Amino acid sequence: MKLQEISQQLSLEVQSAAGNLGKEVTGGYASDLLSCVMAKAQAGNVWVTIQGHPNIVAVASLLDLAGIIVAEGMSVDAATLEKAKEENVPILTTSLTTYTVVGELCQLGIPGVD
Amino acid sequence: MEGQRELRNISSPDLKDWSACMRELSLHILDAVENSLEAGATFVELAIEEDLAADWLTITIRDNGRGMSEEQLARISDPFFTTRSTRHVGLGVPLFKTAAERCGGDLTITSQLGQGTTLRATFQHSHIDRAPLGDITGTLLAVILSGSCDLHYAHRVDGREFAFSTEDVRAELGDIPLTHPTVREWLQNFINEGEVSLQRQD
C-alpha cells in the first residue's frame, strides 16, 4: 500500500512532500524516542510519533522511511516542515492518538517490523 | 503555543499534558519552578548552560523555599511520592530525571530544610533523544507574570549570555505593574530577542 492511500483512508493532512506519497510502504513503526526509531525502523516504513522537532526529518531521511505521521494533534515546528520539504520527506498530521493510528494501519495490512 | 503557557493553580489537582514533556524541556523547567513556588519560594534562580564543545546541556533551578528533609529527598524520584494532598502521585521529578538519564545525563537535587532546594539536570547536548528546550519565552512569562517570586534567569551558549532578573525588569518599568497588559508584550519581545541573540551567528 502506498502512503497516498494510507493518507486518504485515515484522513491525514499532508504537510510536506505531497509529491512523494507514491512509494510502497513496507511496514510501520511507532515511538517517540528517536534512538528506538534509529534501532528498529526499516527503510520504507511509515513512522508514527508525537515529536515535531527537525530531528525527525533527519531520522526519516537517514533510514529512508516512507514518511512520518505526527499524531495526537501535535504541532510540527516550522523548521521541521522546511527541512522536510528540502529532504522530500512526507509529514502527515492527524488528531488521532498514536494507538488509533497504529490500529488503523494494522487494519490496512501494514505490518510491524518484528 | 508561545505565550499561552500558564502556571497551574497550585491547589488544583489537574493532570498535565505530560506527553508534551517528551517534546520540550521547558515544560520540565516549568514544573520544577512550580514545585519551588509550592515550597514557598520567593526567589528562584534558573540557569541554562549549553557547552557545545563539551557537549553538555545543564539546567539548574535554585530556590529559597522551605526545602526538604533527608527522607523527602530520598523519595523525590519516586512517582508515588508527593507533598501534595490533592493527588497522590507526583510525576514531575521522576519524568525530568528519566529524560536526563535517557540522554546520558543525570538529575540531582540538594536541599536543606529552611534554606531551599537546588535541582540540577544534565543532558548530553547532542544526544538523539534530547528534546529541544522549546518555548522558553512562554515558560519565563508564566513564571514572571504569576508575580509569585523574584526570578534570576541566565542562559549561556558557549561564550554568549542572556541574563536578567525580575528586579531589573521592575526597575525598568518604574511605576507600571508587571501585570499591565502592555508589559506582557514588552517582556515577550525582550525575552525573544535575548534568546535569539544566543543563536549561532553562522
CSV table of C-alpha atoms in Angstrom, one decimal, chain B:
chain,number,residue,atom,x,y,z
B,1,MET,CA,1.7,27.7,21.7
B,2,GLU,CA,4.1,30.5,22.7
B,3,GLY,CA,2.8,32.9,25.3
B,4,GLN,CA,-0.2,30.8,26.2
B,5,ARG,CA,1.6,29.0,29.0
B,6,GLU,CA,0.3,29.4,32.5
B,7,LEU,CA,1.3,28.3,35.9
B,8,ARG,CA,-1.1,25.7,37.1
B,9,ASN,CA,-3.2,26.8,40.0
B,10,ILE,CA,-1.2,25.1,42.7
B,11,SER,CA,-4.2,23.9,44.6
B,12,SER,CA,-5.8,22.2,41.6
B,13,PRO,CA,-5.3,18.5,41.1
B,14,ASP,CA,-5.3,18.7,37.3
B,15,LEU,CA,-3.1,16.3,35.4
B,16,LYS,CA,-0.7,17.9,33.0
B,17,ASP,CA,-0.1,17.1,29.4
B,18,TRP,CA,3.0,15.1,30.2
B,19,SER,CA,3.3,14.0,26.6
B,20,ALA,CA,4.4,17.5,25.8
B,21,CYS,CA,7.4,17.0,28.1
B,22,MET,CA,8.7,14.5,25.5
B,23,ARG,CA,8.8,17.4,23.1
B,24,GLU,CA,10.0,20.3,25.2
B,25,LEU,CA,12.5,20.5,28.1
B,26,SER,CA,10.9,23.9,29.1
B,27,LEU,CA,7.9,22.0,30.4
B,28,HIS,CA,10.1,20.2,32.9
B,29,ILE,CA,11.6,23.5,33.9
B,30,LEU,CA,8.1,25.0,34.4
B,31,ASP,CA,7.1,22.0,36.5
B,32,ALA,CA,10.3,22.4,38.7
B,33,VAL,CA,9.6,26.1,39.2
B,34,GLU,CA,6.0,25.2,40.2
B,35,ASN,CA,7.5,22.9,42.8
B,36,SER,CA,9.7,25.8,44.1
B,37,LEU,CA,6.6,28.1,44.4
B,38,GLU,CA,4.6,25.4,46.1
B,39,ALA,CA,7.6,25.2,48.6
B,40,GLY,CA,7.0,28.8,49.4
B,41,ALA,CA,10.0,30.2,47.4
B,42,THR,CA,10.2,33.9,47.0
B,43,PHE,CA,13.3,33.7,44.9
B,44,VAL,CA,14.1,31.3,42.0
B,45,GLU,CA,17.3,31.2,40.0
B,46,LEU,CA,17.2,29.5,36.7
B,47,ALA,CA,20.4,28.8,34.7
B,48,ILE,CA,20.6,27.1,31.4
B,49,GLU,CA,24.1,26.4,30.2
B,50,GLU,CA,24.9,25.0,26.8
B,51,ASP,CA,28.5,23.9,26.4
B,52,LEU,CA,28.7,22.8,22.9
B,53,ALA,CA,32.4,21.9,23.0
B,54,ALA,CA,32.0,19.6,26.0
B,55,ASP,CA,28.6,18.5,24.6
B,56,TRP,CA,26.6,19.2,27.8
B,57,LEU,CA,23.3,21.0,28.5
B,58,THR,CA,22.9,21.8,32.2
B,59,ILE,CA,19.7,23.2,33.7
B,60,THR,CA,19.9,24.5,37.3
B,61,ILE,CA,17.0,25.6,39.3
B,62,ARG,CA,17.8,27.0,42.8
B,63,ASP,CA,15.1,28.3,45.2
B,64,ASN,CA,14.8,29.7,48.7
B,65,GLY,CA,11.7,27.6,49.6
B,66,ARG,CA,11.2,25.5,52.7
B,67,GLY,CA,13.5,22.7,51.5
B,68,MET,CA,13.2,19.0,52.1
B,69,SER,CA,14.3,16.6,54.8
B,70,GLU,CA,16.7,13.8,54.0
B,71,GLU,CA,13.7,11.4,53.9
B,72,GLN,CA,11.7,13.5,51.5
B,73,LEU,CA,14.9,14.0,49.4
B,74,ALA,CA,15.5,10.3,49.2
B,75,ARG,CA,12.0,9.7,47.9
B,76,ILE,CA,11.9,12.6,45.4
B,77,SER,CA,12.4,10.4,42.3
B,78,ASP,CA,9.6,8.0,43.4
B,79,PRO,CA,6.5,8.8,41.3
B,80,PHE,CA,4.2,7.7,44.2
B,81,PHE,CA,5.7,10.4,46.5
B,82,THR,CA,4.3,13.9,46.5
B,83,THR,CA,3.9,16.6,49.1
B,84,ARG,CA,0.5,17.5,47.6
B,85,SER,CA,-2.6,16.4,49.3
B,86,THR,CA,-4.7,16.8,46.2
B,87,ARG,CA,-3.2,13.9,44.3
B,88,HIS,CA,-1.1,11.0,45.4
B,89,VAL,CA,1.4,10.7,42.6
B,90,GLY,CA,4.0,13.3,41.6
B,91,LEU,CA,5.4,12.7,38.2
B,92,GLY,CA,7.4,15.9,37.6
B,93,VAL,CA,10.8,15.0,39.1
B,94,PRO,CA,10.8,11.3,38.0
B,95,LEU,CA,10.0,12.3,34.4
B,96,PHE,CA,12.6,15.0,34.4
B,97,LYS,CA,15.2,12.6,35.8
B,98,THR,CA,14.2,9.9,33.3
B,99,ALA,CA,14.6,12.4,30.4
B,100,ALA,CA,18.1,13.4,31.7
B,101,GLU,CA,19.3,9.8,32.2
B,102,ARG,CA,18.0,8.7,28.8
B,103,CYS,CA,20.3,11.4,27.3
B,104,GLY,CA,23.5,10.3,29.2
B,105,GLY,CA,23.0,12.8,31.9
B,106,ASP,CA,21.5,12.9,35.4
B,107,LEU,CA,19.3,14.8,37.7
B,108,THR,CA,20.4,15.7,41.2
B,109,ILE,CA,18.7,17.5,44.0
B,110,THR,CA,20.3,19.0,47.1
B,111,SER,CA,18.1,20.6,49.7
B,112,GLN,CA,18.2,21.9,53.3
B,113,LEU,CA,15.2,22.4,55.4
B,114,GLY,CA,14.5,26.1,55.8
B,115,GLN,CA,17.2,27.0,53.3
B,116,GLY,CA,15.9,25.9,49.9
B,117,THR,CA,16.5,23.4,47.1
B,118,THR,CA,18.7,23.2,44.1
B,119,LEU,CA,17.9,20.9,41.2
B,120,ARG,CA,20.4,20.2,38.5
B,121,ALA,CA,19.7,18.3,35.4
B,122,THR,CA,22.3,17.4,32.8
B,123,PHE,CA,21.9,16.1,29.3
B,124,GLN,CA,24.4,15.2,26.6
B,125,HIS,CA,23.7,18.1,24.3
B,126,SER,CA,23.8,16.2,21.0
B,127,HIS,CA,22.0,13.1,22.3
B,128,ILE,CA,19.4,11.9,19.8
B,129,ASP,CA,16.7,11.7,22.4
B,130,ARG,CA,17.3,15.1,23.9
B,131,ALA,CA,14.2,17.2,23.4
B,132,PRO,CA,14.8,20.8,22.4
B,133,LEU,CA,14.4,23.5,25.1
B,134,GLY,CA,11.2,24.6,23.4
B,135,ASP,CA,9.2,27.6,24.4
B,136,ILE,CA,11.5,29.2,27.0
B,137,THR,CA,9.8,32.6,26.5
B,138,GLY,CA,6.4,31.3,27.3
B,139,THR,CA,7.8,29.5,30.3
B,140,LEU,CA,9.5,32.5,31.7
B,141,LEU,CA,6.5,34.7,31.1
B,142,ALA,CA,4.3,32.3,33.0
B,143,VAL,CA,6.7,32.5,36.0
B,144,ILE,CA,7.2,36.2,35.9
B,145,LEU,CA,3.5,37.1,35.3
B,146,SER,CA,2.4,34.9,38.2
B,147,GLY,CA,4.2,37.6,40.3
B,148,SER,CA,4.8,34.9,43.0
B,149,CYS,CA,8.6,35.2,43.2
B,150,ASP,CA,11.7,37.0,42.0
B,151,LEU,CA,13.4,35.3,39.1
B,152,HIS,CA,17.0,35.4,38.2
B,153,TYR,CA,17.5,33.9,34.7
B,154,ALA,CA,20.7,33.2,32.8
B,155,HIS,CA,21.0,31.3,29.5
B,156,ARG,CA,24.6,30.7,28.3
B,157,VAL,CA,25.5,29.2,25.0
B,158,ASP,CA,29.3,28.8,24.7
B,159,GLY,CA,30.6,32.3,25.3
B,160,ARG,CA,27.3,34.2,24.8
B,161,GLU,CA,24.9,35.0,27.6
B,162,PHE,CA,21.4,36.4,28.0
B,163,ALA,CA,20.5,37.1,31.6
B,164,PHE,CA,18.1,39.3,33.5
B,165,SER,CA,16.3,39.4,36.9
B,166,THR,CA,12.8,40.5,37.7
B,167,GLU,CA,14.2,43.2,39.9
B,168,ASP,CA,15.9,44.6,36.8
B,169,VAL,CA,12.6,44.4,34.9
B,170,ARG,CA,10.7,46.2,37.7
B,171,ALA,CA,13.3,48.9,37.8
B,172,GLU,CA,13.0,49.3,34.0
B,173,LEU,CA,9.2,49.5,34.2
B,174,GLY,CA,9.1,52.1,37.1
B,175,ASP,CA,5.5,52.5,38.2
B,176,ILE,CA,4.0,50.2,35.6
B,177,PRO,CA,3.0,46.9,37.3
B,178,LEU,CA,4.2,43.6,35.8
B,179,THR,CA,0.6,42.6,35.2
B,180,HIS,CA,-0.1,45.6,32.9
B,181,PRO,CA,-1.3,44.2,29.5
B,182,THR,CA,1.4,46.1,27.5
B,183,VAL,CA,4.1,44.7,29.8
B,184,ARG,CA,3.4,41.1,28.7
B,185,GLU,CA,4.1,42.0,25.0
B,186,TRP,CA,7.2,44.1,26.0
B,187,LEU,CA,8.5,41.2,28.1
B,188,GLN,CA,7.8,38.7,25.3
B,189,ASN,CA,9.8,40.8,22.8
B,190,PHE,CA,12.6,41.4,25.3
B,191,ILE,CA,13.0,37.6,26.1
B,192,ASN,CA,12.6,36.6,22.5
B,193,GLU,CA,15.3,39.0,21.4
B,194,GLY,CA,17.6,37.8,24.2
B,195,GLU,CA,17.1,34.2,23.2
B,196,VAL,CA,17.6,34.8,19.5
B,197,SER,CA,20.9,36.7,20.3
B,198,LEU,CA,22.2,33.4,21.7
B,199,GLN,CA,21.7,31.5,18.4
B,200,ARG,CA,24.8,30.7,16.4
B,201,GLN,CA,25.6,33.6,14.1
B,202,ASP,CA,26.5,31.5,11.0
